[in-house]
Amino acid sequence: MNKKILSLVFILILLVTIILGCNSIYNNKSFEEGNQKFIKAVHYFGDEAPMNFWSSDLSNIDMDLKKIKEDGFNSIILVIPWREYQPKIDPISYNKKIKERLHFVINKASKYDLDVIVRVGYAWDYYYNGQFSCKERFSNIFSEEKFLKAFIDFTGDVYKEVSKHENFDSGFITWEDFWFISYLDGNSISYEENLRLANKIGFSKYLKENYTIKELENKYGYTINNFNEVYIPGRDEYAFVLYYQFLDHFIIDNILEPCQKVFPELTLETRFDMEPIKYGKTYKWFAHKYMYKVKNTPMVGTIYGVSMGFENDGRRKYASANEVLNKFKYYLNSWSEELYPGQKLFIDQFLFYDNTPGFENNIAVKPDELGKFILNSENFLKKYTSGYAIWTYKNYKANLLYNNGFEIGKSGWQLLGDALVENKKQNNYVYLDENSKIRQKVKQKHFYNLTNDLFVEFNAKSSVPLSKIKITVGSFEQIIDITDTNWQSYKIQLANNEYKDFSNLQIEVLEGELEIDNIKLYSFIQDGKLYNSNNEELEMIKYIRKLNDNLPNRYEQQKVIYDSKSVEDEDWNIKFKTGFYEKEKSNDKEQVWMNRYGKILINKNNTFDKVKIKAYVPLENLKKANSNEEVILEIYSVDKKIEEKHLKKDGEIEIVINKKDLSLINGNYVIELIMNSSFVPNDISDSQDVRELSLLISSLLLDKL
């Protein structure tokens, strides 16, 4: 018998790799081998903001979609707000007008050979007549069954409508919409109310099913007599990791997976970034590991912003393109390694620039190097993703008004006197004569800031030589003369010391008669550096066009992905992939840790009859971190299960695999090692090691009989 001991090679990854929980995680044609479309998309909001798009003027849609296609994009993403689409949940009712507009937009997209992806749910719509606020809906999903059932029904109804179209591509929900409840601080409410809420949302049940009392005591840091005493921790407590874990499980188990039953292959915009958790006088990083487990879909969504990986404390404003590109490559590689075999990342928000309020301290790419970053992102997008999407294709004013162009009649407005909505040449507007007025109550104030100036904009034309109108915003008033008998644009600027409240907007005619359209009330403009709100080109659109030209129209989608970064053994052509960490030395012997899922590829040109792997099992640590459950190692070759080992004690094990049991894919024999348990040294000791570990592998041998 000839034996050759091969040196292990490794790949460093940032985040943990999820368990391959079943033999097949997908049932989609898009997983079959072959070329798949590489997505190049924009979120489409027309001439408005995402909050009020579905009630906006769509008269420019042909011009918009033609331009999107000419800029090299092949898809648009439509954001569908839950509350506006499904105004009532008890009993459930649907908005006929938004469905009509949905079909209209998808049909228009087809005309320009653009596919449509839908984001199911959005937490910021301005619909005037919805039952329950957006925050109440998305928060109560965790505590009241009728809200969860309504959301699932909403998801299924969206699928029923969009799947009627040949250019419908796919859909996703996002963790962002369900995150209101994460801002709860257990210390901000009474102990009695805390315990009631913990039981109501299922937090108590989750802890009881997944932890022992002793494990909870280690997290909370005090003696616990029974589960009924366990409260939702404060945000300054280390036990808050338990609350994050509960939310992650709920989103996957209670929301995503039931929604996939009514919306096949629905995916999730997953939270790959980590959050700091207070730990004494320092912090530990929490990764939303369970949220990586997205089954039954060919791609997993995520957001990427250039500030990721930097210290965003305001002391540094810019980073070079090369610095950001290095981090971009690192994160895409790391995130890709977290996916199930066969899945690809989809960056549904590629934030190469972002001016969103509240993130002013985030590092940006140096302005004179931003184009360089965009162009050089090409190789990493091709290698690690199924495509990308732009959030802000056209700069939009964060308009606080619903139905600002009267496209759906008087909905959202109070019309007083002789005011009425009219239509000429397929354009809606409101007609006002003397002493008539229109009024709207501002119900949500998304992206507003009382330290900024406030703007009122509108289009108007007078039917007489002179019309006078009074604009009222809260306590602010201004009179304007309208003298032009053709449509003209008007703009009022309110300095931040001139208003304290803008919960109401009113326009009253003091003299004359006129027509008014496209009214905006805003304090913020979302900037994407591609087109301004007047459809004029900005500095970065030329780089995006070039990027789209360089990116492929299709990509190779294999049933198992082998294109992530790896180091190849020059002598034997063996690759160790995904869950393997850096080499370590112990007693002059090289060894390597793996996390829950590790993959080994053996080139078919190797001559061998058996593979022998030796590994050390740290059973006590694994059981300590996993509620003393039985530790199991499963061995697969693609979808074929070879063996299952029930591990009973600390110590070395040997894994022997016959060549005849291995599947051959793309010229490589495939071995997959899957553990049901893992531990993070940082969680069970004072170690600074935050890797997720399971097996310590010391050798791999190819045996020839």
Tab-separated table of C-alpha atoms in Angstrom, residues 168-579:
chain	number	residue	atom	x	y	z
A	168	PHE	CA	-40.922	38.385	-14.112
A	169	ASP	CA	-37.580	37.191	-12.747
A	170	SER	CA	-37.604	36.692	-8.964
A	171	GLY	CA	-38.424	38.226	-5.596
A	172	PHE	CA	-37.016	38.830	-2.140
A	173	ILE	CA	-37.905	40.083	1.313
A	174	THR	CA	-35.408	41.911	3.498
A	175	TRP	CA	-34.389	41.734	7.139
A	176	GLU	CA	-34.503	45.557	7.211
A	177	ASP	CA	-38.298	45.649	7.169
A	178	PHE	CA	-38.576	43.392	10.220
A	179	TRP	CA	-35.983	45.201	12.303
A	180	PHE	CA	-38.188	47.697	14.174
A	181	ILE	CA	-38.510	45.296	17.079
A	182	SER	CA	-34.718	44.968	17.368
A	183	TYR	CA	-34.507	48.538	18.672
A	184	LEU	CA	-36.308	47.523	21.835
A	185	ASP	CA	-34.251	48.035	24.980
A	186	GLY	CA	-35.440	45.707	27.710
A	187	ASN	CA	-34.315	48.202	30.348
A	188	SER	CA	-36.645	50.886	28.988
A	189	ILE	CA	-39.810	49.130	30.172
A	190	SER	CA	-40.937	47.765	33.530
A	191	TYR	CA	-39.912	44.271	34.551
A	192	GLU	CA	-43.539	43.080	34.497
A	193	GLU	CA	-44.143	44.528	31.024
A	194	ASN	CA	-40.844	43.044	29.859
A	195	LEU	CA	-41.794	39.543	30.962
A	196	ARG	CA	-45.226	39.887	29.328
A	197	LEU	CA	-43.662	40.997	26.043
A	198	ALA	CA	-40.983	38.290	26.147
A	199	ASN	CA	-43.729	35.691	26.376
A	200	LYS	CA	-45.956	37.394	23.773
A	201	ILE	CA	-43.354	37.579	20.992
A	202	GLY	CA	-42.060	34.054	21.637
A	203	PHE	CA	-38.688	35.018	23.101
A	204	SER	CA	-39.339	32.983	26.262
A	205	LYS	CA	-40.339	29.949	24.217
A	206	TYR	CA	-37.233	30.269	22.027
A	207	LEU	CA	-34.931	30.323	25.072
A	208	LYS	CA	-36.669	27.334	26.643
A	209	GLU	CA	-36.286	25.285	23.450
A	210	ASN	CA	-32.646	26.185	22.827
A	211	TYR	CA	-30.913	26.837	26.168
A	212	THR	CA	-30.558	25.413	29.647
A	213	ILE	CA	-30.960	27.545	32.770
A	214	LYS	CA	-27.216	27.304	33.384
A	215	GLU	CA	-26.406	28.550	29.890
A	216	LEU	CA	-28.746	31.490	30.365
A	217	GLU	CA	-27.119	32.327	33.693
A	218	ASN	CA	-23.764	32.523	31.903
A	219	LYS	CA	-25.229	34.995	29.411
A	220	TYR	CA	-27.264	37.115	31.846
A	221	GLY	CA	-24.705	37.000	34.654
A	222	TYR	CA	-27.119	36.322	37.514
A	223	THR	CA	-28.935	33.384	39.126
A	224	ILE	CA	-32.097	32.241	37.325
A	225	ASN	CA	-34.573	29.950	39.084
A	226	ASN	CA	-36.879	29.233	36.132
A	227	PHE	CA	-37.582	30.340	32.553
A	228	ASN	CA	-40.449	32.579	33.681
A	229	GLU	CA	-37.874	34.968	35.170
A	230	VAL	CA	-35.995	35.505	31.913
A	231	TYR	CA	-36.594	38.958	30.460
A	232	ILE	CA	-35.637	40.696	27.221
A	233	PRO	CA	-32.171	42.073	28.022
A	234	GLY	CA	-31.087	45.674	27.684
A	235	ARG	CA	-28.961	46.729	24.735
A	236	ASP	CA	-26.023	47.287	27.090
A	237	GLU	CA	-26.113	43.655	28.289
A	238	TYR	CA	-24.166	40.807	26.737
A	239	ALA	CA	-27.345	38.701	26.904
A	240	PHE	CA	-28.713	40.863	24.072
A	241	VAL	CA	-27.068	38.316	21.726
A	242	LEU	CA	-29.920	35.989	22.690
A	243	TYR	CA	-32.472	38.503	21.463
A	244	TYR	CA	-30.650	38.891	18.134
A	245	GLN	CA	-30.533	35.106	17.769
A	246	PHE	CA	-34.274	34.914	18.410
A	247	LEU	CA	-34.998	37.537	15.731
A	248	ASP	CA	-32.790	35.749	13.186
A	249	HIS	CA	-34.560	32.440	13.787
A	250	PHE	CA	-37.975	34.051	13.561
A	251	ILE	CA	-37.218	35.746	10.241
A	252	ILE	CA	-35.994	32.500	8.674
A	253	ASP	CA	-38.345	29.951	10.285
A	254	ASN	CA	-41.565	31.927	10.748
A	255	ILE	CA	-41.460	34.433	7.895
A	256	LEU	CA	-39.199	33.440	4.991
A	257	GLU	CA	-39.848	29.700	4.816
A	258	PRO	CA	-43.684	29.984	5.027
A	259	CYS	CA	-43.550	32.756	2.408
A	260	GLN	CA	-41.515	30.507	0.095
A	261	LYS	CA	-44.483	28.123	0.030
A	262	VAL	CA	-46.617	30.806	-1.633
A	263	PHE	CA	-43.790	32.537	-3.540
A	264	PRO	CA	-41.465	29.831	-4.931
A	265	GLU	CA	-37.729	30.563	-4.646
A	266	LEU	CA	-38.338	33.783	-2.719
A	267	THR	CA	-35.018	34.821	-1.249
A	268	LEU	CA	-33.841	37.079	1.548
A	269	GLU	CA	-31.720	40.179	1.671
A	270	THR	CA	-29.546	38.758	4.434
A	271	ARG	CA	-27.701	40.671	7.122
A	272	PHE	CA	-24.061	39.676	6.699
A	273	ASP	CA	-22.599	42.605	8.654
A	274	MET	CA	-21.834	42.072	12.334
A	275	GLU	CA	-22.984	44.090	15.322
A	276	PRO	CA	-21.090	45.082	18.478
A	277	ILE	CA	-22.442	43.652	21.727
A	278	LYS	CA	-21.438	45.140	25.085
A	279	TYR	CA	-19.271	42.699	27.047
A	280	GLY	CA	-18.130	44.232	30.311
A	281	LYS	CA	-15.951	47.208	29.424
A	282	THR	CA	-15.381	46.021	25.881
A	283	TYR	CA	-17.390	44.688	22.943
A	284	LYS	CA	-17.803	41.413	21.105
A	285	TRP	CA	-19.004	41.061	17.541
A	286	PHE	CA	-22.259	39.263	16.819
A	287	ALA	CA	-22.757	37.617	13.414
A	288	HIS	CA	-26.304	36.828	12.309
A	289	LYS	CA	-25.280	33.270	11.538
A	290	TYR	CA	-28.699	31.689	11.397
A	291	MET	CA	-29.872	34.271	8.879
A	292	TYR	CA	-27.308	32.926	6.398
A	293	LYS	CA	-29.366	29.719	6.117
A	294	VAL	CA	-31.452	30.618	3.084
A	295	LYS	CA	-32.768	27.468	1.411
A	296	ASN	CA	-34.733	26.827	-1.775
A	297	THR	CA	-33.347	29.724	-3.765
A	298	PRO	CA	-30.517	30.136	-6.286
A	299	MET	CA	-29.265	33.430	-4.862
A	300	VAL	CA	-29.000	35.250	-1.541
A	301	GLY	CA	-29.332	39.020	-1.422
A	302	THR	CA	-27.215	41.480	0.489
A	303	ILE	CA	-26.343	45.152	0.719
A	304	TYR	CA	-22.790	46.328	0.156
A	305	GLY	CA	-21.581	49.762	1.198
A	306	VAL	CA	-18.023	51.002	0.810
A	307	SER	CA	-17.828	51.881	4.524
A	308	MET	CA	-17.960	48.206	5.521
A	309	GLY	CA	-14.867	47.124	7.415
A	310	PHE	CA	-13.720	50.641	8.280
A	311	GLU	CA	-13.876	52.478	11.597
A	312	ASN	CA	-16.702	54.882	10.872
A	313	ASP	CA	-16.146	57.226	13.790
A	314	GLY	CA	-15.898	60.472	11.845
A	315	ARG	CA	-12.166	60.880	12.333
A	316	ARG	CA	-11.506	59.861	8.743
A	317	LYS	CA	-13.646	60.916	5.801
A	318	TYR	CA	-12.255	59.082	2.765
A	319	ALA	CA	-10.442	55.886	1.770
A	320	SER	CA	-8.611	55.173	-1.467
A	321	ALA	CA	-10.217	53.080	-4.188
A	322	ASN	CA	-7.612	50.356	-3.628
A	323	GLU	CA	-8.359	50.171	0.101
A	324	VAL	CA	-12.061	49.789	-0.551
A	325	LEU	CA	-11.537	47.289	-3.378
A	326	ASN	CA	-9.467	45.071	-1.083
A	327	LYS	CA	-12.251	45.047	1.496
A	328	PHE	CA	-14.875	44.543	-1.226
A	329	LYS	CA	-13.059	41.453	-2.490
A	330	TYR	CA	-12.595	40.166	1.049
A	331	TYR	CA	-16.252	40.486	1.983
A	332	LEU	CA	-17.601	39.023	-1.253
A	333	ASN	CA	-15.285	36.041	-0.867
A	334	SER	CA	-16.233	35.616	2.794
A	335	TRP	CA	-19.952	35.944	2.203
A	336	SER	CA	-19.841	33.570	-0.757
A	337	GLU	CA	-18.280	30.929	1.439
A	338	GLU	CA	-21.304	31.160	3.740
A	339	LEU	CA	-23.736	30.048	1.042
A	340	TYR	CA	-25.003	26.587	0.262
A	341	PRO	CA	-23.309	24.906	-2.706
A	342	GLY	CA	-24.810	26.238	-5.910
A	343	GLN	CA	-25.923	29.596	-4.556
A	344	LYS	CA	-24.673	33.015	-5.622
A	345	LEU	CA	-24.713	36.389	-3.934
A	346	PHE	CA	-26.902	39.105	-5.392
A	347	ILE	CA	-26.011	42.635	-4.290
A	348	ASP	CA	-29.438	44.220	-4.376
A	349	GLN	CA	-27.997	47.529	-3.184
A	350	PHE	CA	-24.513	48.300	-4.494
A	351	LEU	CA	-23.837	51.457	-2.484
A	352	PHE	CA	-20.670	52.839	-4.053
A	353	TYR	CA	-21.863	56.225	-2.782
A	354	ASP	CA	-24.431	56.989	-0.089
A	355	ASN	CA	-25.621	60.231	1.514
A	356	THR	CA	-28.407	58.740	3.663
A	357	PRO	CA	-29.039	60.797	6.833
A	358	GLY	CA	-27.604	59.274	9.976
A	359	PHE	CA	-24.548	57.826	8.259
A	360	GLU	CA	-22.542	61.006	7.857
A	361	ASN	CA	-19.539	59.488	9.667
A	362	ASN	CA	-19.254	56.586	7.221
A	363	ILE	CA	-16.094	56.511	5.170
A	364	ALA	CA	-16.516	57.140	1.442
A	365	VAL	CA	-14.271	56.535	-1.557
A	366	LYS	CA	-12.121	59.541	-2.413
A	367	PRO	CA	-14.222	61.571	-4.883
A	368	ASP	CA	-11.517	61.557	-7.562
A	369	GLU	CA	-11.169	57.745	-7.234
A	370	LEU	CA	-14.837	56.752	-7.166
A	371	GLY	CA	-14.882	55.997	-10.894
A	372	LYS	CA	-11.824	53.814	-10.455
A	373	PHE	CA	-13.574	51.847	-7.707
A	374	ILE	CA	-16.665	51.289	-9.869
A	375	LEU	CA	-14.663	50.067	-12.877
A	376	ASN	CA	-12.384	47.817	-10.826
A	377	SER	CA	-15.288	46.175	-9.017
A	378	GLU	CA	-15.933	44.272	-12.261
A	379	ASN	CA	-13.802	41.202	-11.575
A	380	PHE	CA	-15.170	40.694	-8.077
A	381	LEU	CA	-18.771	41.090	-9.206
A	382	LYS	CA	-18.176	38.526	-11.955
A	383	LYS	CA	-16.452	36.070	-9.671
A	384	TYR	CA	-18.667	36.114	-6.601
A	385	THR	CA	-22.130	37.299	-7.612
A	386	SER	CA	-25.088	36.702	-9.886
A	387	GLY	CA	-25.369	40.443	-10.361
A	388	TYR	CA	-25.949	43.776	-8.713
A	389	ALA	CA	-28.522	46.545	-8.446
A	390	ILE	CA	-28.393	50.305	-7.981
A	391	TRP	CA	-30.664	51.844	-5.340
A	392	THR	CA	-30.507	55.473	-6.513
A	393	TYR	CA	-30.462	55.502	-10.310
A	394	LYS	CA	-32.113	58.925	-10.433
A	395	ASN	CA	-31.744	61.336	-7.501
A	396	TYR	CA	-35.017	61.636	-5.671
A	397	LYS	CA	-36.441	64.220	-3.316
A	398	ALA	CA	-37.708	62.435	-0.210
A	399	ASN	CA	-41.227	63.793	-0.744
A	400	LEU	CA	-43.467	63.437	2.309
A	401	LEU	CA	-46.739	63.669	0.356
A	402	TYR	CA	-48.936	60.846	-0.891
A	403	ASN	CA	-50.496	61.038	-4.368
A	404	ASN	CA	-48.703	64.331	-4.944
A	405	GLY	CA	-49.670	64.429	-8.635
A	406	PHE	CA	-53.335	63.423	-8.096
A	407	GLU	CA	-52.751	60.375	-10.308
A	408	ILE	CA	-55.203	58.346	-8.246
A	409	GLY	CA	-57.756	61.106	-7.845
A	410	LYS	CA	-58.136	62.907	-4.545
A	411	SER	CA	-56.838	59.989	-2.426
A	412	GLY	CA	-54.835	61.299	0.513
A	413	TRP	CA	-56.061	64.880	0.049
A	414	GLN	CA	-58.826	66.941	1.605
A	415	LEU	CA	-60.422	69.124	-1.082
A	416	LEU	CA	-62.384	72.119	0.231
A	417	GLY	CA	-64.602	74.611	-1.582
A	418	ASP	CA	-64.786	74.082	-5.338
A	419	ALA	CA	-61.484	72.202	-5.585
A	420	LEU	CA	-61.623	69.164	-7.856
A	421	VAL	CA	-59.295	66.774	-9.664
A	422	GLU	CA	-59.334	67.073	-13.462
A	423	ASN	CA	-57.570	65.378	-16.371
A	424	LYS	CA	-56.254	66.826	-19.612
A	425	LYS	CA	-54.064	65.021	-22.124
A	426	GLN	CA	-53.731	62.003	-19.766
A	427	ASN	CA	-52.419	64.228	-16.974
A	428	ASN	CA	-54.178	64.669	-13.639
A	429	TYR	CA	-54.066	67.907	-11.660
A	430	VAL	CA	-56.241	69.793	-9.172
A	431	TYR	CA	-58.334	72.827	-10.137
A	432	LEU	CA	-58.816	75.568	-7.510
A	433	ASP	CA	-60.860	78.752	-7.610
A	434	GLU	CA	-61.130	81.578	-5.089
A	435	ASN	CA	-61.538	80.456	-1.462
A	436	SER	CA	-61.000	76.768	-2.329
A	437	LYS	CA	-58.107	74.867	-0.825
A	438	ILE	CA	-56.363	71.512	-0.640
A	439	ARG	CA	-54.828	69.994	2.460
A	440	GLN	CA	-52.838	66.888	3.357
A	441	LYS	CA	-51.823	65.613	6.745
A	442	VAL	CA	-48.235	64.389	6.755
A	443	LYS	CA	-48.404	60.996	8.477
A	444	GLN	CA	-44.802	59.822	8.161
A	445	LYS	CA	-41.632	61.852	8.186
A	446	HIS	CA	-39.070	59.569	6.586
A	447	PHE	CA	-35.700	61.200	5.867
A	448	TYR	CA	-36.522	64.554	7.404
A	449	ASN	CA	-34.328	66.600	9.681
A	450	LEU	CA	-35.431	69.689	11.578
A	451	THR	CA	-31.896	71.054	11.300
A	452	ASN	CA	-32.224	71.212	7.498
A	453	ASP	CA	-34.131	73.685	5.406
A	454	LEU	CA	-37.528	72.536	4.190
A	455	PHE	CA	-38.729	72.904	0.606
A	456	VAL	CA	-42.150	73.118	-1.002
A	457	GLU	CA	-42.247	72.656	-4.774
A	458	PHE	CA	-45.151	72.485	-7.204
A	459	ASN	CA	-46.205	73.171	-10.792
A	460	ALA	CA	-48.969	75.682	-11.429
A	461	LYS	CA	-50.643	77.796	-14.111
A	462	SER	CA	-53.183	80.567	-13.689
A	463	SER	CA	-56.449	80.753	-15.627
A	464	VAL	CA	-56.561	84.536	-15.130
A	465	PRO	CA	-53.916	87.295	-15.275
A	466	LEU	CA	-53.259	87.048	-11.541
A	467	SER	CA	-53.908	84.374	-8.942
A	468	LYS	CA	-52.775	84.557	-5.349
A	469	ILE	CA	-52.231	81.472	-3.225
A	470	LYS	CA	-51.234	80.994	0.393
A	471	ILE	CA	-48.897	78.118	1.263
A	472	THR	CA	-49.174	76.939	4.861
A	473	VAL	CA	-46.764	74.445	6.439
A	474	GLY	CA	-47.466	74.064	10.142
A	475	SER	CA	-47.255	77.628	11.488
A	476	PHE	CA	-45.370	78.916	8.420
A	477	GLU	CA	-47.303	80.924	5.810
A	478	GLN	CA	-46.285	82.501	2.505
A	479	ILE	CA	-48.313	84.179	-0.238
A	480	ILE	CA	-47.265	83.671	-3.869
A	481	ASP	CA	-48.458	85.337	-7.057
A	482	ILE	CA	-49.165	83.030	-10.008
A	483	THR	CA	-49.297	85.039	-13.229
A	484	ASP	CA	-48.211	82.645	-15.972
A	485	THR	CA	-50.954	80.923	-17.966
A	486	ASN	CA	-48.543	78.095	-18.893
A	487	TRP	CA	-47.232	75.479	-16.493
A	488	GLN	CA	-44.342	76.806	-14.401
A	489	SER	CA	-42.372	75.409	-11.478
A	490	TYR	CA	-42.383	77.154	-8.099
A	491	LYS	CA	-40.191	76.576	-5.068
A	492	ILE	CA	-40.343	77.838	-1.490
A	493	GLN	CA	-37.480	77.410	0.934
A	494	LEU	CA	-38.149	77.413	4.680
A	495	ALA	CA	-35.064	77.990	6.798
A	496	ASN	CA	-34.784	75.604	9.721
A	497	ASN	CA	-35.593	78.401	12.176
A	498	GLU	CA	-38.832	79.237	10.357
A	499	TYR	CA	-40.719	76.043	11.101
A	500	LYS	CA	-41.068	73.659	13.994
A	501	ASP	CA	-43.803	71.451	12.656
A	502	PHE	CA	-44.908	70.309	9.228
A	503	SER	CA	-47.588	67.781	10.008
A	504	ASN	CA	-49.957	69.627	7.645
A	505	LEU	CA	-49.559	71.195	4.213
A	506	GLN	CA	-52.275	73.473	2.869
A	507	ILE	CA	-52.614	75.467	-0.374
A	508	GLU	CA	-55.409	78.045	-0.452
A	509	VAL	CA	-56.478	80.329	-3.328
A	510	LEU	CA	-56.949	83.885	-2.074
A	511	GLU	CA	-57.656	85.386	-5.480
A	512	GLY	CA	-58.200	84.061	-9.022
A	513	GLU	CA	-58.292	80.463	-10.218
A	514	LEU	CA	-55.538	78.044	-11.206
A	515	GLU	CA	-54.352	74.475	-11.679
A	516	ILE	CA	-51.710	72.805	-9.483
A	517	ASP	CA	-49.776	69.543	-9.943
A	518	ASN	CA	-46.733	67.585	-8.670
A	519	ILE	CA	-46.512	69.005	-5.147
A	520	LYS	CA	-43.427	68.120	-3.091
A	521	LEU	CA	-42.541	68.668	0.559
A	522	TYR	CA	-39.019	67.550	1.469
A	523	SER	CA	-35.805	68.331	3.316
A	524	PHE	CA	-33.513	65.701	1.793
A	525	ILE	CA	-32.420	64.577	-1.677
A	526	GLN	CA	-31.061	61.037	-2.090
A	527	ASP	CA	-27.990	61.277	-4.316
A	528	GLY	CA	-26.680	58.379	-6.406
A	529	LYS	CA	-24.222	60.312	-8.619
A	530	LEU	CA	-25.816	58.967	-11.834
A	531	TYR	CA	-28.719	61.279	-12.770
A	532	ASN	CA	-30.147	64.271	-10.968
A	533	SER	CA	-33.865	64.679	-10.391
A	534	ASN	CA	-34.135	66.571	-13.701
A	535	ASN	CA	-32.761	63.542	-15.605
A	536	GLU	CA	-29.428	65.256	-16.289
A	537	GLU	CA	-26.327	63.060	-16.303
A	538	LEU	CA	-23.994	63.161	-13.310
A	539	GLU	CA	-20.336	62.228	-13.112
A	540	MET	CA	-20.566	58.495	-12.338
A	541	ILE	CA	-23.001	57.318	-15.016
A	542	LYS	CA	-20.216	56.929	-17.575
A	543	TYR	CA	-18.397	54.525	-15.250
A	544	ILE	CA	-21.559	52.509	-14.613
A	545	ARG	CA	-22.151	52.224	-18.367
A	546	LYS	CA	-18.602	50.976	-18.803
A	547	LEU	CA	-19.029	48.531	-15.916
A	548	ASN	CA	-22.194	47.139	-17.481
A	549	ASP	CA	-20.426	46.777	-20.838
A	550	ASN	CA	-17.614	44.818	-19.202
A	551	LEU	CA	-19.813	42.571	-17.078
A	552	PRO	CA	-21.122	39.394	-18.734
A	553	ASN	CA	-24.698	38.984	-19.850
A	554	ARG	CA	-24.693	35.467	-18.471
A	555	TYR	CA	-22.675	33.511	-15.935
A	556	GLU	CA	-21.865	29.856	-15.474
A	557	GLN	CA	-24.200	28.449	-12.838
A	558	GLN	CA	-23.017	25.061	-11.657
A	559	LYS	CA	-24.829	22.810	-9.248
A	560	VAL	CA	-21.859	23.213	-6.896
A	561	ILE	CA	-19.751	26.357	-6.840
A	562	TYR	CA	-15.981	25.954	-7.144
A	563	ASP	CA	-14.937	29.444	-8.097
A	564	SER	CA	-14.217	30.907	-4.662
A	565	LYS	CA	-10.670	31.643	-3.591
A	566	SER	CA	-8.552	28.583	-2.799
A	567	VAL	CA	-4.962	27.433	-2.815
A	568	GLU	CA	-4.123	24.437	-4.965
A	569	ASP	CA	-1.614	21.793	-4.005
A	570	GLU	CA	0.814	21.834	-6.937
A	571	ASP	CA	1.677	18.157	-6.727
A	572	TRP	CA	-1.712	16.620	-6.232
A	573	ASN	CA	-4.274	19.172	-7.475
A	574	ILE	CA	-6.341	19.057	-4.298
A	575	LYS	CA	-8.370	22.054	-3.094
A	576	PHE	CA	-9.638	22.630	0.425
A	577	LYS	CA	-12.584	24.970	0.302
A	578	THR	CA	-15.107	26.968	2.299
A	579	GLY	CA	-14.907	26.107	5.966
